[in-house]
Amino acid sequence: MIGRVFNGRYKITERIGIGGMAEVYKAQDQVLGRTVAVKVMLPQYAADSEFTARFKQEAASAANLQSPYIVNVYDWGQDEGTYFIVMEYVRGTDLKSAIQQRGAINQRKVAEIGSQVCQALSVAHGQDIMHRDIKPQNIMVQPDGNVKVMDFGIARAKNSVKAKTSSVLGTAHYISPEQAQGKELDGGSDIYSLGCVLYEAATGQLPFDGPDAVSVAMRQVNEAPLPPSQVKPDISPDLEAIIMKAMEKNSYNRFQTAREMKHALDDFLMGRPVAGVAGAMSSAPTAVMGGVAPMAMGEPGGTAVMPVVNPANSGSMQPTSFRMDDDSKKKSNKKTIGIVVGLIAGIIAIAAVAMALLGGGEAKVPDVMGQTQESAVKAIEAAGYVVGDITEEFDAETVAGRVCGQDPGADTPLEKGQKVNLVISKGVENGSIPNLKGMTAEQAEKSLKDAGYTPQYAGNEASDADKDTVCKQSPESGTQADKGTTVKYWISTGPEDIEVPNVVGSDQASAKSTLEKAGFTVNVATGEYSDKYPEGQVMSQNPNGGKLAKGETVTITVSKGEDPASKAINIPSVVGMASADAQSAIANLDLRYNVIEAPSDQPKGTVIKQSPTSGQAKKGDTITITVSSGPASNPGGNGQGNGNSGNSGNSGNGGDESDESQD
């Protein structure tokens, strides 16, 4: 697999992991020039239509999840029958390795990790997607201490789960009781799994262990975990209470949302009182959660669906229940109850007489903050007040459906019969993250704060965006996110300087294409004649080498080819030709001629000699021809020419046979 390039883009460089369904490789994105992780489905599953559909579902689901605490999915596809997903490459180590190396982790760090995983789950659950395999192996701890949840490989949209595929998937040490029983799941299952993870991180020990997956799953269903403080005595009671509430067997007793659990962890980190968790986990035996569930074995990577059994009689595999009384104590219990009831009745009677004697008077308004609307109304009416206006508003600190405000406030003296107004939380307001591209840092900060988000400068980065403006943001603009979500932004340092390719010697078209692909603007200049560079070939460039900012201009100078004046010309033989014809032949070759007359036996005007007689000449060179003036005995002359007579030139004009030679 090493060296293979998927879809002509992602070049595999090394293997970094293997799971139940796929191998994960480090790769180079050759288009964007960044390191990515590529998950490749194992060959034995590629032909399985169900696993193929699940693999595609992972990509489709995860690609829609935008959170700083979720590994980003960039791309996915198929290459020569191999399915692959391209993800963000996360540097760091998984939480399981950290626990194995160090043992128990600092409890504040445990709470920070839990809070960030809750934030990731809140985003997923908000899109009706459950992870189904929360475990420390799927939580990457980055060098900066932040975490990213990865491997939504068995996550799926809740509404798309079919009966066949709803059987248990996950790791036995971290699955919820309902997941172990093959029941329909909701977000509470992920909360339970996270509780198991935090238990292990805080104590260095698994909450349940056993010789095989079946025995571990049985314990998940039927046993309460040992409180973390009994494993690690110095653990905070508040953190222990949060973990134990998350691990309640009955999902109704757990945190109802990942955001609610996040608030509890944040309260712990901020040193605030952690409400609603103390004593959440009963030490009493756990009631059976339904009857015997069918056994579903054999899904790769999966855990068997477990029946509920009596741990004391596990061989019978029969449903059981637990009783809180026995016959030997029934009488004494009844007697005790009668005494208690009598005392309570007496107290109520005394209180009623006192109220009748003292009148309604003033009392203090009860504290109903954080309660459900129903319980708050009951508490107010029980205190002798009337519930007034009930309004709703967004409140990031209070779970939706619970009281986030009351007027008058708690413990305010108020005459009975007066109204107490309530404000019910609508939870965290959700909105669309604004587009920061092109803004200055100051503008981006203001835009995010005005929209209700928390800005975070993430550094500088070379880009095509104008210098000192936002070139990148995370999450991207348009993403639906809770108000208060942190939005990171990067400031452009301008285009990145790029190495200028050397195109000297290339033809004009190729040189221009090479430079433009590298990101430069090309200017073409016409050069001089050249014996070295043929016509149309780049003879020089400016700059030649070095680096330039993307978009800068590179000038290439193109050769005009060989200088015609330096081109070799074969000297023609004109001896025997008439003078006029010889002169024309020489002139047509861009040569010059010089005519000399001399007596000879040849007819007058016939070329009797030339110099040079053969070889090569250059444009403008002179050929001397000797033309017969007739026999020497002819009257009117002594047979000697004056020499050097005639015209010469490139025009091809014949000489006028005068005594002067023209060059």
XYZ file of C-alpha atoms in Angstrom:
663
model
C 0.000 0.000 0.000
C 2.955 2.333 0.698
C 3.489 4.583 -2.318
C 0.022 4.012 -3.746
C -1.833 7.143 -4.854
C -5.625 7.171 -4.355
C -7.644 8.988 -7.014
C -4.438 10.508 -8.375
C -4.170 12.715 -5.273
C -3.482 11.028 -1.917
C -0.061 9.353 -1.775
C 0.287 6.778 1.026
C 3.498 7.206 3.042
C 3.154 4.971 6.112
C 0.696 2.853 8.097
C -0.311 4.298 11.455
C -3.033 1.939 12.705
C -5.507 -0.858 12.088
C -9.042 -1.429 13.365
C -11.786 -3.978 12.989
C -12.887 -2.720 9.585
C -10.048 -0.662 8.183
C -6.403 0.292 8.173
C -5.309 3.883 8.668
C -2.431 5.386 6.743
C -0.552 8.660 6.769
C -0.639 10.246 3.310
C 0.266 13.391 1.394
C -2.445 15.380 -0.364
C -0.590 16.227 -3.572
C -3.117 18.895 -4.562
C -3.203 20.946 -1.349
C 0.231 19.890 -0.112
C -0.919 18.814 3.351
C -0.584 15.679 5.451
C -3.798 13.686 5.864
C -4.946 10.367 7.299
C -6.515 7.867 4.908
C -8.746 5.097 6.273
C -8.831 2.128 3.890
C -11.463 -0.600 4.229
C -9.945 -4.054 4.713
C -10.238 -6.219 1.572
C -12.334 -8.918 3.267
C -15.116 -6.385 3.886
C -15.021 -4.541 0.562
C -17.293 -7.163 -1.053
C -19.798 -7.077 1.831
C -22.617 -4.726 0.866
C -23.647 -4.093 4.492
C -20.135 -3.146 5.570
C -19.682 -1.063 2.445
C -22.850 0.839 3.264
C -21.649 1.334 6.848
C -18.291 2.589 5.590
C -20.016 5.105 3.294
C -22.311 6.097 6.160
C -19.261 6.932 8.268
C -18.042 9.393 5.663
C -21.444 10.951 5.057
C -22.180 11.313 8.784
C -18.771 12.501 9.929
C -18.398 14.998 7.070
C -21.390 16.909 8.455
C -19.964 17.161 11.972
C -18.125 20.432 12.477
C -16.465 20.843 15.860
C -12.967 21.670 17.134
C -13.210 18.402 19.069
C -14.148 16.095 16.178
C -11.698 14.837 13.563
C -12.584 16.493 10.242
C -13.461 14.349 7.226
C -12.193 15.913 3.985
C -13.010 13.425 1.234
C -14.017 9.845 0.495
C -14.327 7.586 -2.500
C -13.372 4.371 -4.229
C -10.192 3.587 -6.133
C -9.875 0.326 -8.065
C -12.359 -1.400 -5.760
C -10.836 -0.035 -2.542
C -13.007 2.214 -0.377
C -11.235 5.001 1.466
C -11.947 8.051 3.628
C -9.611 11.047 3.870
C -9.487 12.642 7.325
C -7.619 15.284 9.247
C -4.232 13.995 10.417
C -4.144 14.454 14.202
C -0.798 14.593 15.963
C -0.688 13.284 19.493
C -1.548 10.059 21.298
C -4.779 8.285 22.064
C -6.117 8.442 25.620
C -5.803 4.667 26.112
C -2.056 4.805 25.477
C -1.735 7.756 27.857
C -3.525 5.829 30.626
C -1.408 2.722 30.012
C 1.782 4.790 30.178
C 0.942 7.026 33.147
C -1.847 5.285 35.060
C -4.436 7.579 36.626
C -4.534 11.049 35.073
C -4.792 14.324 36.990
C -8.481 14.684 37.803
C -8.722 18.262 36.471
C -7.330 16.998 33.162
C -9.878 14.178 33.241
C -12.668 16.747 33.638
C -11.263 18.876 30.776
C -11.147 15.840 28.484
C -14.683 14.881 29.494
C -15.969 18.410 28.857
C -14.473 18.494 25.356
C -15.808 15.033 24.469
C -19.235 16.175 25.715
C -19.008 19.156 23.382
C -18.236 16.818 20.463
C -21.118 14.498 21.395
C -23.461 17.469 21.750
C -22.748 18.434 18.123
C -23.302 14.854 16.934
C -26.437 14.260 19.000
C -27.798 17.567 17.708
C -27.723 16.014 14.224
C -29.325 12.784 15.480
C -26.019 10.922 15.234
C -24.646 8.688 17.973
C -21.037 7.574 18.146
C -21.767 4.095 19.598
C -18.091 3.378 20.248
C -16.826 5.962 22.729
C -13.642 4.542 24.219
C -10.211 5.979 25.084
C -8.740 4.521 21.886
C -11.031 6.866 19.925
C -10.053 10.002 21.866
C -6.870 11.637 20.576
C -4.999 13.936 22.958
C -3.118 16.577 20.951
C 0.163 18.244 21.953
C -1.759 21.360 23.074
C -3.830 19.233 25.471
C -7.092 19.473 23.530
C -8.811 16.312 22.350
C -10.457 15.175 19.154
C -13.011 12.366 18.970
C -12.409 10.140 15.997
C -13.702 7.026 14.289
C -17.385 7.486 13.711
C -17.042 4.174 11.857
C -20.004 2.601 13.598
C -21.969 5.759 14.136
C -25.144 6.141 12.167
C -28.140 8.436 11.983
C -30.498 7.205 14.695
C -33.536 7.222 12.433
C -31.848 5.022 9.838
C -31.052 2.089 12.124
C -32.585 -1.121 10.840
C -33.555 -4.014 13.088
C -30.735 -6.138 11.763
C -28.054 -3.535 12.272
C -29.219 -2.338 15.676
C -27.463 -5.185 17.423
C -24.555 -4.352 19.641
C -21.476 -2.723 18.178
C -18.706 -1.385 20.335
C -16.200 -2.476 22.943
C -17.483 -4.451 25.936
C -15.509 -2.464 28.513
C -17.339 0.731 27.578
C -20.781 -0.262 26.232
C -23.940 0.813 28.002
C -26.301 -1.742 29.568
C -28.929 -1.068 26.890
C -26.313 -1.510 24.160
C -25.247 -4.830 25.700
C -28.893 -5.929 25.619
C -29.414 -4.922 21.996
C -32.011 -2.289 22.844
C -32.765 0.853 20.881
C -30.147 3.484 21.721
C -30.151 7.212 22.227
C -27.538 9.748 23.276
C -27.605 8.389 26.817
C -25.657 5.357 25.627
C -22.713 7.542 24.589
C -22.917 9.322 27.976
C -22.594 5.983 29.786
C -19.595 5.023 27.640
C -17.962 8.368 28.395
C -18.558 7.727 32.097
C -16.611 4.468 31.756
C -13.798 6.315 29.979
C -13.571 8.994 32.690
C -13.665 6.291 35.384
C -10.643 4.603 33.804
C -8.819 7.907 33.246
C -9.377 9.061 36.842
C -8.498 5.745 38.537
C -6.205 4.044 36.036
C -8.468 1.004 36.196
C -11.432 -0.241 34.142
C -14.821 -0.077 35.894
C -15.581 -3.648 34.781
C -13.218 -6.336 33.553
C -13.387 -10.031 32.893
C -11.849 -12.929 30.997
C -13.918 -12.293 27.869
C -16.325 -9.841 26.266
C -19.405 -11.800 27.350
C -18.562 -11.681 31.055
C -17.711 -7.991 30.864
C -21.029 -7.252 29.118
C -22.871 -9.213 31.833
C -21.270 -7.037 34.487
C -22.192 -3.869 32.574
C -25.837 -4.935 32.746
C -26.031 -6.280 36.266
C -23.388 -4.741 38.518
C -22.795 -1.291 39.936
C -19.194 -0.082 39.585
C -16.975 0.284 42.616
C -16.960 4.026 43.479
C -13.768 5.641 42.111
C -12.764 6.874 45.591
C -12.419 3.255 46.709
C -9.832 2.782 43.952
C -8.173 6.184 44.301
C -9.031 7.762 47.676
C -7.958 11.315 46.796
C -10.473 11.703 43.964
C -12.845 14.663 44.338
C -16.354 13.716 45.554
C -17.832 16.039 42.897
C -15.941 14.363 40.047
C -16.846 10.957 41.463
C -20.513 11.977 41.555
C -20.395 13.125 37.924
C -18.814 9.850 36.786
C -21.237 7.742 38.780
C -24.258 9.644 37.452
C -23.050 9.152 33.884
C -22.783 5.411 34.607
C -26.289 4.954 36.007
C -27.772 1.687 34.719
C -31.089 3.356 33.997
C -30.579 6.006 31.313
C -33.287 8.185 32.897
C -31.050 8.652 35.926
C -28.047 9.757 33.848
C -27.370 13.193 32.465
C -30.130 13.717 29.921
C -27.859 15.414 27.403
C -24.145 15.624 26.736
C -24.431 19.378 27.266
C -25.862 18.816 30.767
C -22.880 16.613 31.612
C -20.547 19.246 30.168
C -22.038 21.895 32.442
C -21.458 19.647 35.464
C -17.814 19.088 34.475
C -17.340 22.802 33.803
C -18.797 23.621 37.223
C -16.273 21.239 38.768
C -13.410 22.875 36.852
C -14.576 26.380 37.835
C -14.891 25.446 41.513
C -18.653 26.014 41.469
C -21.118 23.749 43.278
C -22.035 20.790 41.083
C -25.795 20.512 41.402
C -27.918 17.437 40.824
C -25.250 14.743 41.023
C -24.602 13.988 44.690
C -25.806 10.558 45.689
C -27.002 9.845 42.182
C -25.581 6.357 42.166
C -27.325 3.970 44.517
C -25.282 1.319 46.237
C -28.333 -0.934 46.337
C -28.550 -3.887 43.959
C -29.519 -2.880 40.468
C -32.955 -3.792 39.179
C -33.188 -5.867 36.033
C -33.579 -3.791 32.883
C -36.070 -5.906 31.056
C -36.301 -9.569 30.200
C -33.969 -11.881 28.410
C -32.604 -10.257 25.268
C -31.702 -12.301 22.192
C -28.075 -13.216 21.714
C -26.489 -11.640 18.627
C -22.980 -12.893 18.117
C -20.468 -12.673 15.334
C -20.539 -9.123 13.956
C -16.900 -8.165 13.376
C -15.794 -5.706 16.018
C -19.024 -6.226 17.897
C -19.973 -7.494 21.333
C -22.549 -10.150 22.008
C -26.043 -9.030 23.011
C -26.380 -10.168 26.581
C -29.386 -11.532 28.474
C -29.936 -10.254 31.992
C -28.970 -12.934 34.460
C -28.790 -13.402 38.176
C -25.077 -13.137 38.973
C -25.535 -15.685 41.729
C -27.094 -18.184 39.343
C -25.547 -17.288 36.024
C -25.692 -20.817 34.741
C -29.494 -20.807 34.560
C -29.620 -17.662 32.382
C -32.980 -16.789 33.964
C -34.335 -13.278 34.523
C -34.207 -12.172 38.120
C -35.159 -9.247 40.324
C -33.981 -7.947 43.634
C -36.127 -7.330 46.761
C -35.353 -4.814 49.414
C -37.167 -6.723 52.245
C -37.492 -10.215 53.619
C -40.246 -12.025 55.531
C -38.314 -12.162 58.790
C -38.321 -8.381 59.026
C -41.833 -7.597 57.766
C -43.371 -7.134 61.197
C -40.636 -4.942 62.604
C -40.619 -2.897 59.413
C -44.393 -2.354 59.631
C -44.082 -1.262 63.236
C -41.299 1.159 62.427
C -43.229 2.610 59.534
C -46.267 3.117 61.744
C -44.218 5.060 64.295
C -42.647 7.244 61.608
C -45.997 7.986 59.978
C -47.436 8.940 63.350
C -44.599 11.332 64.083
C -44.930 13.000 60.696
C -48.678 13.426 61.151
C -48.094 15.022 64.540
C -45.580 17.489 63.161
C -47.945 18.466 60.337
C -50.769 19.012 62.811
C -48.623 21.225 65.033
C -47.468 23.231 62.012
C -51.070 23.685 60.883
C -52.126 24.996 64.319
C -49.158 27.395 64.386
C -50.012 28.771 60.970
C -53.646 29.220 61.980
C -52.613 31.180 65.073
C -49.947 33.298 63.393
C -51.790 33.917 60.112
C -50.330 33.746 56.621
C -47.545 36.260 57.270
C -44.296 36.405 55.348
C -42.086 33.513 54.486
C -39.129 33.071 52.171
C -39.433 32.193 48.507
C -38.071 28.693 47.858
C -35.068 28.195 45.576
C -36.326 26.472 42.421
C -33.385 27.297 40.151
C -32.398 24.345 37.981
C -35.621 22.452 38.659
C -38.017 21.323 35.971
C -41.046 23.568 35.459
C -43.339 20.969 36.974
C -41.309 20.491 40.146
C -40.748 24.253 40.498
C -44.498 24.947 40.310
C -45.175 22.305 42.954
C -42.498 23.725 45.267
C -43.808 27.288 44.943
C -47.409 26.279 45.536
C -46.429 24.057 48.462
C -44.730 27.081 50.026
C -48.002 29.002 49.843
C -47.287 31.141 46.785
C -48.945 31.480 43.404
C -47.038 30.877 40.177
C -47.183 34.035 38.084
C -45.813 34.557 34.577
C -43.824 31.736 33.017
C -41.538 32.891 30.219
C -38.755 31.263 28.213
C -35.329 32.456 27.204
C -32.051 31.041 25.975
C -29.558 30.251 28.718
C -26.269 28.509 28.008
C -25.768 27.641 31.680
C -29.086 25.863 32.232
C -30.437 22.715 30.631
C -33.462 23.300 28.412
C -36.768 22.888 30.266
C -35.363 23.849 33.647
C -35.734 27.063 35.645
C -33.032 29.598 34.861
C -34.647 32.575 36.610
C -37.179 33.383 39.289
C -38.661 36.630 40.562
C -38.545 37.232 43.503
C -35.295 35.376 43.990
C -34.691 32.498 46.375
C -34.921 33.278 50.117
C -36.621 36.640 49.459
C -39.139 37.432 52.245
C -42.588 37.508 50.608
C -46.136 37.421 51.944
C -47.856 34.157 51.170
C -50.334 34.179 48.339
C -48.113 36.489 46.270
C -46.894 35.622 42.763
C -43.537 34.129 41.893
C -42.577 34.463 38.224
C -40.480 31.818 36.505
C -38.128 31.850 33.521
C -37.642 28.495 31.797
C -34.440 27.850 29.871
C -34.614 27.102 26.162
C -31.060 25.814 26.398
C -28.187 27.135 24.382
C -29.156 29.377 21.497
C -28.130 27.970 18.143
C -27.088 30.182 15.271
C -25.081 30.407 12.078
C -21.376 31.234 12.343
C -20.578 34.428 10.376
C -18.160 34.610 7.448
C -14.906 36.198 8.617
C -12.958 35.947 5.341
C -11.383 39.252 4.351
C -11.940 40.875 7.780
C -9.176 42.288 9.929
C -8.595 40.628 13.288
C -10.443 43.445 15.044
C -13.426 43.151 12.698
C -13.513 39.359 13.086
C -13.475 39.587 16.897
C -16.346 42.077 16.867
C -18.375 40.066 14.340
C -18.081 36.888 16.412
C -18.879 38.578 19.719
C -21.882 40.348 18.198
C -23.140 36.969 16.944
C -22.686 35.389 20.377
C -19.564 33.330 19.689
C -16.151 33.263 21.351
C -13.307 34.375 19.057
C -9.871 32.781 19.206
C -6.877 33.953 17.162
C -5.131 30.789 15.905
C -2.034 32.234 14.218
C -0.761 33.472 10.864
C -0.790 31.601 7.582
C 0.415 32.350 4.049
C -2.510 32.537 1.628
C -3.953 34.314 -1.388
C -6.047 36.485 0.920
C -4.970 40.081 1.456
C -2.282 40.504 4.063
C -3.540 41.080 7.636
C -7.035 39.751 6.863
C -8.739 36.501 7.874
C -7.820 33.723 5.453
C -9.293 30.711 7.307
C -11.744 29.958 10.112
C -12.955 26.910 12.018
C -15.813 26.030 12.114
C -16.567 27.349 8.628
C -19.047 30.131 8.037
C -22.667 29.000 7.835
C -22.108 26.169 10.324
C -24.943 25.853 12.838
C -23.435 26.007 16.311
C -24.398 26.809 19.886
C -23.842 30.395 20.986
C -20.669 30.572 23.010
C -18.872 28.105 20.724
C -15.213 29.024 20.191
C -14.452 30.023 16.594
C -10.797 30.024 15.536
C -9.473 32.317 12.836
C -6.152 32.665 11.018
C -4.636 35.914 9.676
C -3.034 35.963 6.218
C 0.603 36.957 5.802
C -0.023 37.323 2.070
C 0.782 34.912 -0.738
C 3.479 32.395 0.020
C 6.805 32.910 -1.770
C 7.264 30.256 -4.465
C 10.418 28.976 -6.143
C 10.622 30.341 -9.698
C 11.070 27.464 -12.198
C 13.917 27.720 -14.728
C 12.317 27.634 -18.194
C 15.316 28.747 -20.296
C 15.582 26.407 -23.280
C 11.860 25.535 -23.275
C 9.574 26.543 -26.120
C 7.397 29.575 -25.446
C 4.128 27.659 -24.879
C 5.654 25.148 -22.434
C 7.514 27.821 -20.499
C 4.387 29.939 -20.140
C 2.323 26.954 -18.941
C 4.962 25.930 -16.375
C 5.182 29.392 -14.856
C 1.419 29.916 -14.759
C 0.857 26.555 -13.031
C 3.407 27.616 -10.422
C 1.244 30.670 -9.741
C 3.041 33.403 -11.648
C 1.957 35.930 -14.275
C 4.003 35.636 -17.485
C 5.236 38.472 -19.685
C 6.656 37.466 -23.120
C 9.359 39.626 -24.729
C 10.913 39.200 -28.205
C 14.654 38.680 -28.079
C 17.466 38.967 -30.608
C 18.765 36.602 -33.256
C 20.624 33.686 -31.712
C 22.772 30.891 -33.048
C 22.252 28.988 -29.713
C 18.462 29.147 -29.270
C 16.152 28.262 -32.187
C 13.290 30.554 -33.083
C 10.480 30.463 -30.451
C 12.710 29.102 -27.682
C 13.192 30.926 -24.342
C 16.702 32.396 -24.342
C 16.462 34.183 -20.948
C 14.076 34.944 -18.073
C 13.809 37.524 -15.323
C 14.047 36.629 -12.512
C 15.994 33.467 -13.184
C 15.577 31.369 -10.008
C 14.953 32.498 -6.457
C 11.516 32.994 -4.910
C 8.639 35.318 -5.701
C 5.228 35.889 -4.190
C 2.419 34.049 -5.930
C 0.939 36.214 -8.693
C 4.176 38.145 -9.367
C 5.350 38.597 -12.979
C 8.133 36.603 -14.627
C 9.391 37.893 -18.004
C 10.610 35.394 -20.585
C 12.594 36.483 -23.668
C 12.018 34.421 -26.796
C 14.688 33.966 -29.497
C 14.178 35.135 -33.092
C 16.318 32.244 -34.211
C 19.487 32.310 -36.346
C 20.500 35.683 -37.806
C 19.931 35.583 -41.565
C 23.060 37.692 -41.992
C 25.148 34.924 -40.488
C 23.584 32.164 -42.518
C 26.039 30.288 -44.800
C 25.382 30.672 -48.564
C 26.741 28.307 -51.189
C 28.716 30.304 -53.758
C 27.276 29.709 -57.252
C 29.435 29.059 -60.332
C 28.746 31.783 -62.941
C 31.694 31.198 -65.317
C 30.412 31.017 -68.893
C 27.267 32.999 -68.061
C 26.516 36.360 -69.605
C 27.596 39.159 -67.295
C 24.067 40.357 -66.651
C 22.851 36.850 -65.782
C 25.794 36.242 -63.471
C 25.196 39.510 -61.630
C 21.513 38.645 -61.175
C 22.322 35.146 -59.829
C 24.760 36.539 -57.289
C 22.425 39.357 -56.166
C 19.518 36.931 -55.667
C 21.575 35.152 -52.992
C 22.030 38.403 -50.991
C 25.655 38.551 -52.138
C 27.443 41.488 -53.668
C 29.404 41.366 -56.925
C 32.448 43.138 -58.415
C 32.924 43.164 -62.204
C 36.346 43.247 -63.946
C 36.854 43.265 -67.707
C 39.677 41.448 -69.438
C 40.411 40.527 -73.062
C 39.836 36.914 -73.964
C 38.881 34.658 -76.814
C 35.415 34.348 -75.281
C 32.608 36.458 -76.643
C 32.454 39.894 -75.174
C 30.314 40.067 -71.984
C 30.901 36.432 -71.040
C 32.152 35.631 -67.538
C 35.519 34.033 -67.949
C 36.548 33.856 -64.241
C 35.193 34.337 -60.658
C 36.659 34.643 -57.172
C 36.019 32.824 -54.976
C 35.112 29.998 -57.284
C 33.184 27.866 -54.717
C 32.592 27.236 -51.016
C 30.353 29.240 -48.690
C 29.835 32.897 -48.033
C 27.698 35.042 -45.732
C 25.074 37.536 -46.637
C 26.708 40.675 -48.044
C 29.979 38.990 -49.048
C 31.394 40.043 -52.455
C 31.975 37.744 -55.473
C 34.392 39.113 -58.108
C 33.654 38.116 -61.697
C 35.907 38.741 -64.721
C 34.026 39.492 -67.951
C 35.501 39.107 -71.432
C 36.053 42.354 -73.343
C 36.751 40.419 -76.534
C 40.013 39.474 -78.353
C 43.096 41.651 -77.638
C 43.567 42.482 -81.401
C 40.262 44.222 -81.563
C 40.597 47.831 -82.656
C 39.997 50.490 -80.022
C 41.800 48.835 -77.215
C 44.897 47.070 -76.083
C 42.894 44.216 -74.519
C 43.483 45.314 -70.943
C 40.541 46.299 -68.788
C 40.921 48.871 -66.106
C 39.767 46.320 -63.466
C 37.553 47.074 -60.611
C 34.798 48.175 -62.868
C 31.072 47.541 -62.550
C 28.426 47.808 -59.854
C 28.067 45.499 -56.942
C 25.192 45.235 -54.483
C 22.377 43.202 -53.088
C 19.871 44.710 -55.393
C 20.943 42.550 -58.297
C 21.705 45.529 -60.566
C 24.180 44.736 -63.260
C 27.382 46.776 -63.448
C 27.551 49.709 -65.838
C 30.973 48.413 -66.870
C 32.602 51.671 -65.785
C 36.041 51.820 -64.267
C 34.672 52.248 -60.675
C 33.574 49.403 -58.411
C 30.685 50.052 -55.972
C 30.503 48.083 -52.792
